[in-house]
PDB file of C-alpha atoms in Angstrom:
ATOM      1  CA  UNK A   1      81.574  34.573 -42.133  1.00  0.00           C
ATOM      2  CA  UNK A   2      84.546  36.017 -40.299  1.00  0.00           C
ATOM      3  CA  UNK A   3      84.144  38.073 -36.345  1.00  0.00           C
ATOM      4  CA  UNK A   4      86.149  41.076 -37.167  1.00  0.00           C
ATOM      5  CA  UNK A   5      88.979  41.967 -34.924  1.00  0.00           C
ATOM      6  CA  UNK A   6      88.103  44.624 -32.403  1.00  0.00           C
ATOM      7  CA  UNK A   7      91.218  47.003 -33.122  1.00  0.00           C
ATOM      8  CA  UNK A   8      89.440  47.044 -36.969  1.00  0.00           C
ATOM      9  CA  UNK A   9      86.321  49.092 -38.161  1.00  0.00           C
ATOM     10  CA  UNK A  10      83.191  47.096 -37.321  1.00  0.00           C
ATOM     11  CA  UNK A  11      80.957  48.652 -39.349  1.00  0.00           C
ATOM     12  CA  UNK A  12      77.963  48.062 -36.711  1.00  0.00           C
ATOM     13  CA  UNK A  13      76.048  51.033 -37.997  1.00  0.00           C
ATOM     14  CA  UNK A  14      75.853  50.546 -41.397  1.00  0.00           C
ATOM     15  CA  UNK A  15      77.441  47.749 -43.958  1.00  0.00           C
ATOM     16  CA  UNK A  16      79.702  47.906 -46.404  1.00  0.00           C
ATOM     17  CA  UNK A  17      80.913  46.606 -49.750  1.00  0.00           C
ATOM     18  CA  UNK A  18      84.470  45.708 -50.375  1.00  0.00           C
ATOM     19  CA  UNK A  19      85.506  45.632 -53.840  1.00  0.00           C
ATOM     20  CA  UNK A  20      88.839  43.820 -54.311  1.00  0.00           C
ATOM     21  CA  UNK A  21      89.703  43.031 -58.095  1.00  0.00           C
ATOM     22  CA  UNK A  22      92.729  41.782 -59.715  1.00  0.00           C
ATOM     23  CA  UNK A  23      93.610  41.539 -63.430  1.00  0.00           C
ATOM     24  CA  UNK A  24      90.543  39.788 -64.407  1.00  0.00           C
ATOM     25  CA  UNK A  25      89.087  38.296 -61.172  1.00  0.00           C
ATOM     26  CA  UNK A  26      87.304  40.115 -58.235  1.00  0.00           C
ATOM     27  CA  UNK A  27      86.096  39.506 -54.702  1.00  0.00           C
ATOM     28  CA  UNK A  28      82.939  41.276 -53.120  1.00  0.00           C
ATOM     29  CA  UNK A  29      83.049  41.382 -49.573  1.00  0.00           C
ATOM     30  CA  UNK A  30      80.282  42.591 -47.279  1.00  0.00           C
ATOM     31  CA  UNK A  31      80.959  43.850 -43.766  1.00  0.00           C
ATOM     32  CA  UNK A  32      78.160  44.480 -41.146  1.00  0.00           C
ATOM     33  CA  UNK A  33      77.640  44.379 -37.506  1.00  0.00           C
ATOM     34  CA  UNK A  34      81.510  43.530 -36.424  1.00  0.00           C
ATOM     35  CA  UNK A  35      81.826  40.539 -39.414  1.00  0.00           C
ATOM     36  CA  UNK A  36      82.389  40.018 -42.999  1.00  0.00           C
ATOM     37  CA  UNK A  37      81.997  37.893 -45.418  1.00  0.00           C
ATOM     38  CA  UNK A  38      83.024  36.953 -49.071  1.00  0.00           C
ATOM     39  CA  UNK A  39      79.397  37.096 -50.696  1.00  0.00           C
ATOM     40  CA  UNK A  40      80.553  36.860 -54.569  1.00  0.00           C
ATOM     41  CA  UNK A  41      83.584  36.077 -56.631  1.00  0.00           C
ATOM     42  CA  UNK A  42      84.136  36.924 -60.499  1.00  0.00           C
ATOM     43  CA  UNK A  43      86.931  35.612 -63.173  1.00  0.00           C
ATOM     44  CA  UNK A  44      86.788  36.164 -66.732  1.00  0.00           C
ATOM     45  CA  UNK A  45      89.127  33.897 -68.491  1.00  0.00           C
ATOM     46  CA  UNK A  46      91.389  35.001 -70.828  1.00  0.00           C
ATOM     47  CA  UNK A  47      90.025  34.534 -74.439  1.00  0.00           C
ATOM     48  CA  UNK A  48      92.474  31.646 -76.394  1.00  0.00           C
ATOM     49  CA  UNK A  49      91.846  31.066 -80.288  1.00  0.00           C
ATOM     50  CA  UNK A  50      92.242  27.782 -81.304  1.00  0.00           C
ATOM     51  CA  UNK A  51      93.724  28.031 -84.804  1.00  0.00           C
ATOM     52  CA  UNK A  52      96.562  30.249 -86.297  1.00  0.00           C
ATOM     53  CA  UNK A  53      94.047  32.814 -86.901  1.00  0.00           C
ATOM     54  CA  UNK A  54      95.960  36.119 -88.506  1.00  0.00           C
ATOM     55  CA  UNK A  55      99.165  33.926 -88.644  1.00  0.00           C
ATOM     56  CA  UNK A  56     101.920  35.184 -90.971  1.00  0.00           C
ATOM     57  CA  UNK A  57     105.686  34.990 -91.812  1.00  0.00           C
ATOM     58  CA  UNK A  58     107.913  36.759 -94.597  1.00  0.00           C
ATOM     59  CA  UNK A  59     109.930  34.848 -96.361  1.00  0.00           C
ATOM     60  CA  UNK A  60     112.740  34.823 -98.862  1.00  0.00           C
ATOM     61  CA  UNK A  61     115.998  33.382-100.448  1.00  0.00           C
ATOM     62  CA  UNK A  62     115.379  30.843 -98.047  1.00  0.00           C
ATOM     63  CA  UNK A  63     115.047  32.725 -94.527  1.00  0.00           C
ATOM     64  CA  UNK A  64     112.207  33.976 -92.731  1.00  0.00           C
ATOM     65  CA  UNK A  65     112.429  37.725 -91.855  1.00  0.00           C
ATOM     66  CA  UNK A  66     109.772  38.401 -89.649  1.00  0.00           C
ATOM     67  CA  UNK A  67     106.927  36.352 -87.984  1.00  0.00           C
ATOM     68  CA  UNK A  68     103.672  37.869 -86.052  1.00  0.00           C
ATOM     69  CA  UNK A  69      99.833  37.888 -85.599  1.00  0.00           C
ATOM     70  CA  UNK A  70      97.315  40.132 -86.758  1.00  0.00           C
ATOM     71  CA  UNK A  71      95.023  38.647 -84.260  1.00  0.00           C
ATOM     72  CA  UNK A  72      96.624  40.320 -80.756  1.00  0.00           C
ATOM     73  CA  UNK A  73      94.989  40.253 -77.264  1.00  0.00           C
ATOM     74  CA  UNK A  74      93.446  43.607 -76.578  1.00  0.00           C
ATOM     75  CA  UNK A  75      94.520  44.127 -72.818  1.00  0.00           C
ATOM     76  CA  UNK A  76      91.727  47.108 -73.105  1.00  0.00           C
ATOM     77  CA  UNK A  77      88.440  45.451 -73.884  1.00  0.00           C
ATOM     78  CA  UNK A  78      89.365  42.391 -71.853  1.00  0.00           C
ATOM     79  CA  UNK A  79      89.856  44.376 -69.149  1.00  0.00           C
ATOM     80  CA  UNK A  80      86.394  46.707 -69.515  1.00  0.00           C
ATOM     81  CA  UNK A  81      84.706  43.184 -70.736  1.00  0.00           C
ATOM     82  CA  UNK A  82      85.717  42.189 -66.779  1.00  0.00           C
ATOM     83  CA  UNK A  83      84.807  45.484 -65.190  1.00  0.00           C
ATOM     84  CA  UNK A  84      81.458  44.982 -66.582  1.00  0.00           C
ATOM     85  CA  UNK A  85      81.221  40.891 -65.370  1.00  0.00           C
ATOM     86  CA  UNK A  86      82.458  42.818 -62.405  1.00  0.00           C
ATOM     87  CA  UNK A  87      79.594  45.435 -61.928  1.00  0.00           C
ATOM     88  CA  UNK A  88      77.111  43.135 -62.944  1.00  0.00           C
ATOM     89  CA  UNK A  89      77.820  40.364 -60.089  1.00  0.00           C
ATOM     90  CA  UNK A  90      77.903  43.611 -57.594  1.00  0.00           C
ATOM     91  CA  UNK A  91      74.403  44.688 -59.038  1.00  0.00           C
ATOM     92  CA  UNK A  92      72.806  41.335 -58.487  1.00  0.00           C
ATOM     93  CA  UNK A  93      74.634  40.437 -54.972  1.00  0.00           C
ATOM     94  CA  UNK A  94      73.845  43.978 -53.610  1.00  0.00           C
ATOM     95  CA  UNK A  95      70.112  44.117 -54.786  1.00  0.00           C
ATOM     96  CA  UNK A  96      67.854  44.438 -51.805  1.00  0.00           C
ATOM     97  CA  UNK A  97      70.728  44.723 -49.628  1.00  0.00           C
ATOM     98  CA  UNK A  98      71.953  48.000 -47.552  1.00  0.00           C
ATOM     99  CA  UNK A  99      75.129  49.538 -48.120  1.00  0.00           C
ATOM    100  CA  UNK A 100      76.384  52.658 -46.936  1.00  0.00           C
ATOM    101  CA  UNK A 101      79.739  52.341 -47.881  1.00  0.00           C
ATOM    102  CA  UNK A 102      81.832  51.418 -50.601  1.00  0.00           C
ATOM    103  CA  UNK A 103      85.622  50.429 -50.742  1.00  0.00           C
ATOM    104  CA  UNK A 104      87.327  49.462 -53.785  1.00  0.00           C
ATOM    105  CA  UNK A 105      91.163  47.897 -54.095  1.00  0.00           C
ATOM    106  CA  UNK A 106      91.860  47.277 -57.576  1.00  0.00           C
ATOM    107  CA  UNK A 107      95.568  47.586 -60.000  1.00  0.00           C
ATOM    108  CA  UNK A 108      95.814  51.152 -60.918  1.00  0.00           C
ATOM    109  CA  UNK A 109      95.209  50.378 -64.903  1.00  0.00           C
ATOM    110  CA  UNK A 110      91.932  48.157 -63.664  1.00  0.00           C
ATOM    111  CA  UNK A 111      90.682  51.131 -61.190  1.00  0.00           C
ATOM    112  CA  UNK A 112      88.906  53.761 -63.726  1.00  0.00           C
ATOM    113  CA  UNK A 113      87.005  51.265 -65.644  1.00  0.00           C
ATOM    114  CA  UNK A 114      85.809  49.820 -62.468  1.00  0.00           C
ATOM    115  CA  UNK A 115      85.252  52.822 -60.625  1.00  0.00           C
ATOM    116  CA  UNK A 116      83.073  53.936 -64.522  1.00  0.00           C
ATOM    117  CA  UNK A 117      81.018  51.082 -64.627  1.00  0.00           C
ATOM    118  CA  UNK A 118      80.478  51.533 -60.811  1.00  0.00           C
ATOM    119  CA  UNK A 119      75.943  52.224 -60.616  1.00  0.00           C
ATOM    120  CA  UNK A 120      75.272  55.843 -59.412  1.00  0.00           C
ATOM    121  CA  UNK A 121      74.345  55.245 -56.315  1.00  0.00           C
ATOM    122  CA  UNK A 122      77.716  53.158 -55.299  1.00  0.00           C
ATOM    123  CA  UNK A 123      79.294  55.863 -56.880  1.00  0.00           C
ATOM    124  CA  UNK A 124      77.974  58.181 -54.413  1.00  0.00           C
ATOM    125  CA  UNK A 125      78.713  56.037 -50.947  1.00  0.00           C
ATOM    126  CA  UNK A 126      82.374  55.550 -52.339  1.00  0.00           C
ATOM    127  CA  UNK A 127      84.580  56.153 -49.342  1.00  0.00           C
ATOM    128  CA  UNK A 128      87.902  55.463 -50.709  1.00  0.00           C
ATOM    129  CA  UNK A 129      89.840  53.414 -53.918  1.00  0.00           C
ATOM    130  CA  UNK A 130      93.030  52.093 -53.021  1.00  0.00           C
ATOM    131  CA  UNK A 131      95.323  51.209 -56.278  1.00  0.00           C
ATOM    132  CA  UNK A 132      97.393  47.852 -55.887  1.00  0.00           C
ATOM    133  CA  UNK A 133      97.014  44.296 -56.166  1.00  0.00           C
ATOM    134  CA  UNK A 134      95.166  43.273 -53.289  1.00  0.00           C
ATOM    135  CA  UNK A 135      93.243  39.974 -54.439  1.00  0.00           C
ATOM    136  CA  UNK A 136      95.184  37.572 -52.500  1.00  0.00           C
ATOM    137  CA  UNK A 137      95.133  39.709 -48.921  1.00  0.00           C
ATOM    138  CA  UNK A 138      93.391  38.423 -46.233  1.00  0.00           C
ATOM    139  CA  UNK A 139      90.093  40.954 -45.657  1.00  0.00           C
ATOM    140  CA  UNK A 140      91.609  41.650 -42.411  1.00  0.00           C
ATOM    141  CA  UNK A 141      94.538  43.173 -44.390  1.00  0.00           C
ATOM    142  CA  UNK A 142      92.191  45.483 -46.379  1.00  0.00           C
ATOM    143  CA  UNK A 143      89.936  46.596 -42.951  1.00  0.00           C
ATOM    144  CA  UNK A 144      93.268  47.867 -41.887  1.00  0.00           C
ATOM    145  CA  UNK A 145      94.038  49.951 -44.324  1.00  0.00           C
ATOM    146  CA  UNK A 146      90.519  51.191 -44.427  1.00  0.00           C
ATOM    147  CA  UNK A 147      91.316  52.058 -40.889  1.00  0.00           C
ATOM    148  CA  UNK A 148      94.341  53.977 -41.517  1.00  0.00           C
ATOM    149  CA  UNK A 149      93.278  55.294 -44.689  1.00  0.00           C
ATOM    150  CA  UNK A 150      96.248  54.508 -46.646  1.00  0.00           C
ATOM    151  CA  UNK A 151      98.250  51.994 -48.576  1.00  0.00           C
ATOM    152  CA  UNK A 152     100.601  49.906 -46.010  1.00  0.00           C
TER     153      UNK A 152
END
């Protein structure tokens, strides 16, 4: 837990949720009462297949023409497969706790899946989405641009 720097919002009258994600790991932080505090973090690895699985390669008179896999990585359900990890850690770290707020920072293609999957009533406290990668900024960093309402 982290005293927030006075020139920042403090949040004393209500908390809020900060939703930072990245690619395929997110950070929920909670501010309240002039602190905050990283209360859950999410990664969902990248799925690997062991074997050659949809391997194949055209040959003839000795060459090879072309070489591929059937079997490609989906960029699309891996990323709604995290935005749902994502949602559910939220759901279970938030239950019983009150939020009046919500901020999210996610990559523009991550945004509308998490902003879908996002439960009605977050949906309804959500004070502002910032597009970008933001996983690796200090919370301070993201306060500010709360504060100024805008990407630095």
């Amino acid at each position: 837990m982290m005293q927030i720097q006075k020139e920042l919002p403090q949040f004393n009258e209500a908390a809020a949720l900060l939703l930072v994600t990245g690619t395929q790991e997110g950070v929920i932080y909670r501010a309240s009462q002039g602190t905050i505090e990283e209360v859950a973090r999410v990664k969902e690895e990248t799925p690997h297949y062991s074997d050659r699985e949809g391997f194949f390669a055209s040959r003839g008179h000795g060459q090879t023409f072309a070489t591929g896999a059937v079997r490609e990585l989906d960029k699309g359900v891996v990323r709604k497969k995290f935005a749902r990890a994502f949602v559910g850690k939220i759901r279970e770290t938030a239950a019983g706790m009150p939020v009046a707020e919500v901020y999210i920072f996610s990559p523009r293609y991550t945004l509308p899946a998490i902003k879908s999957e996002l439960p009605a009533e977050f949906q309804k406290i959500l004070q502002g989405a910032f597009a970008g990668h933001y996983i690796d900024k200090h919370p301070f960093d993201l306060l500010r641009m709360i504060k100024e309402g805008r990407r630095p």
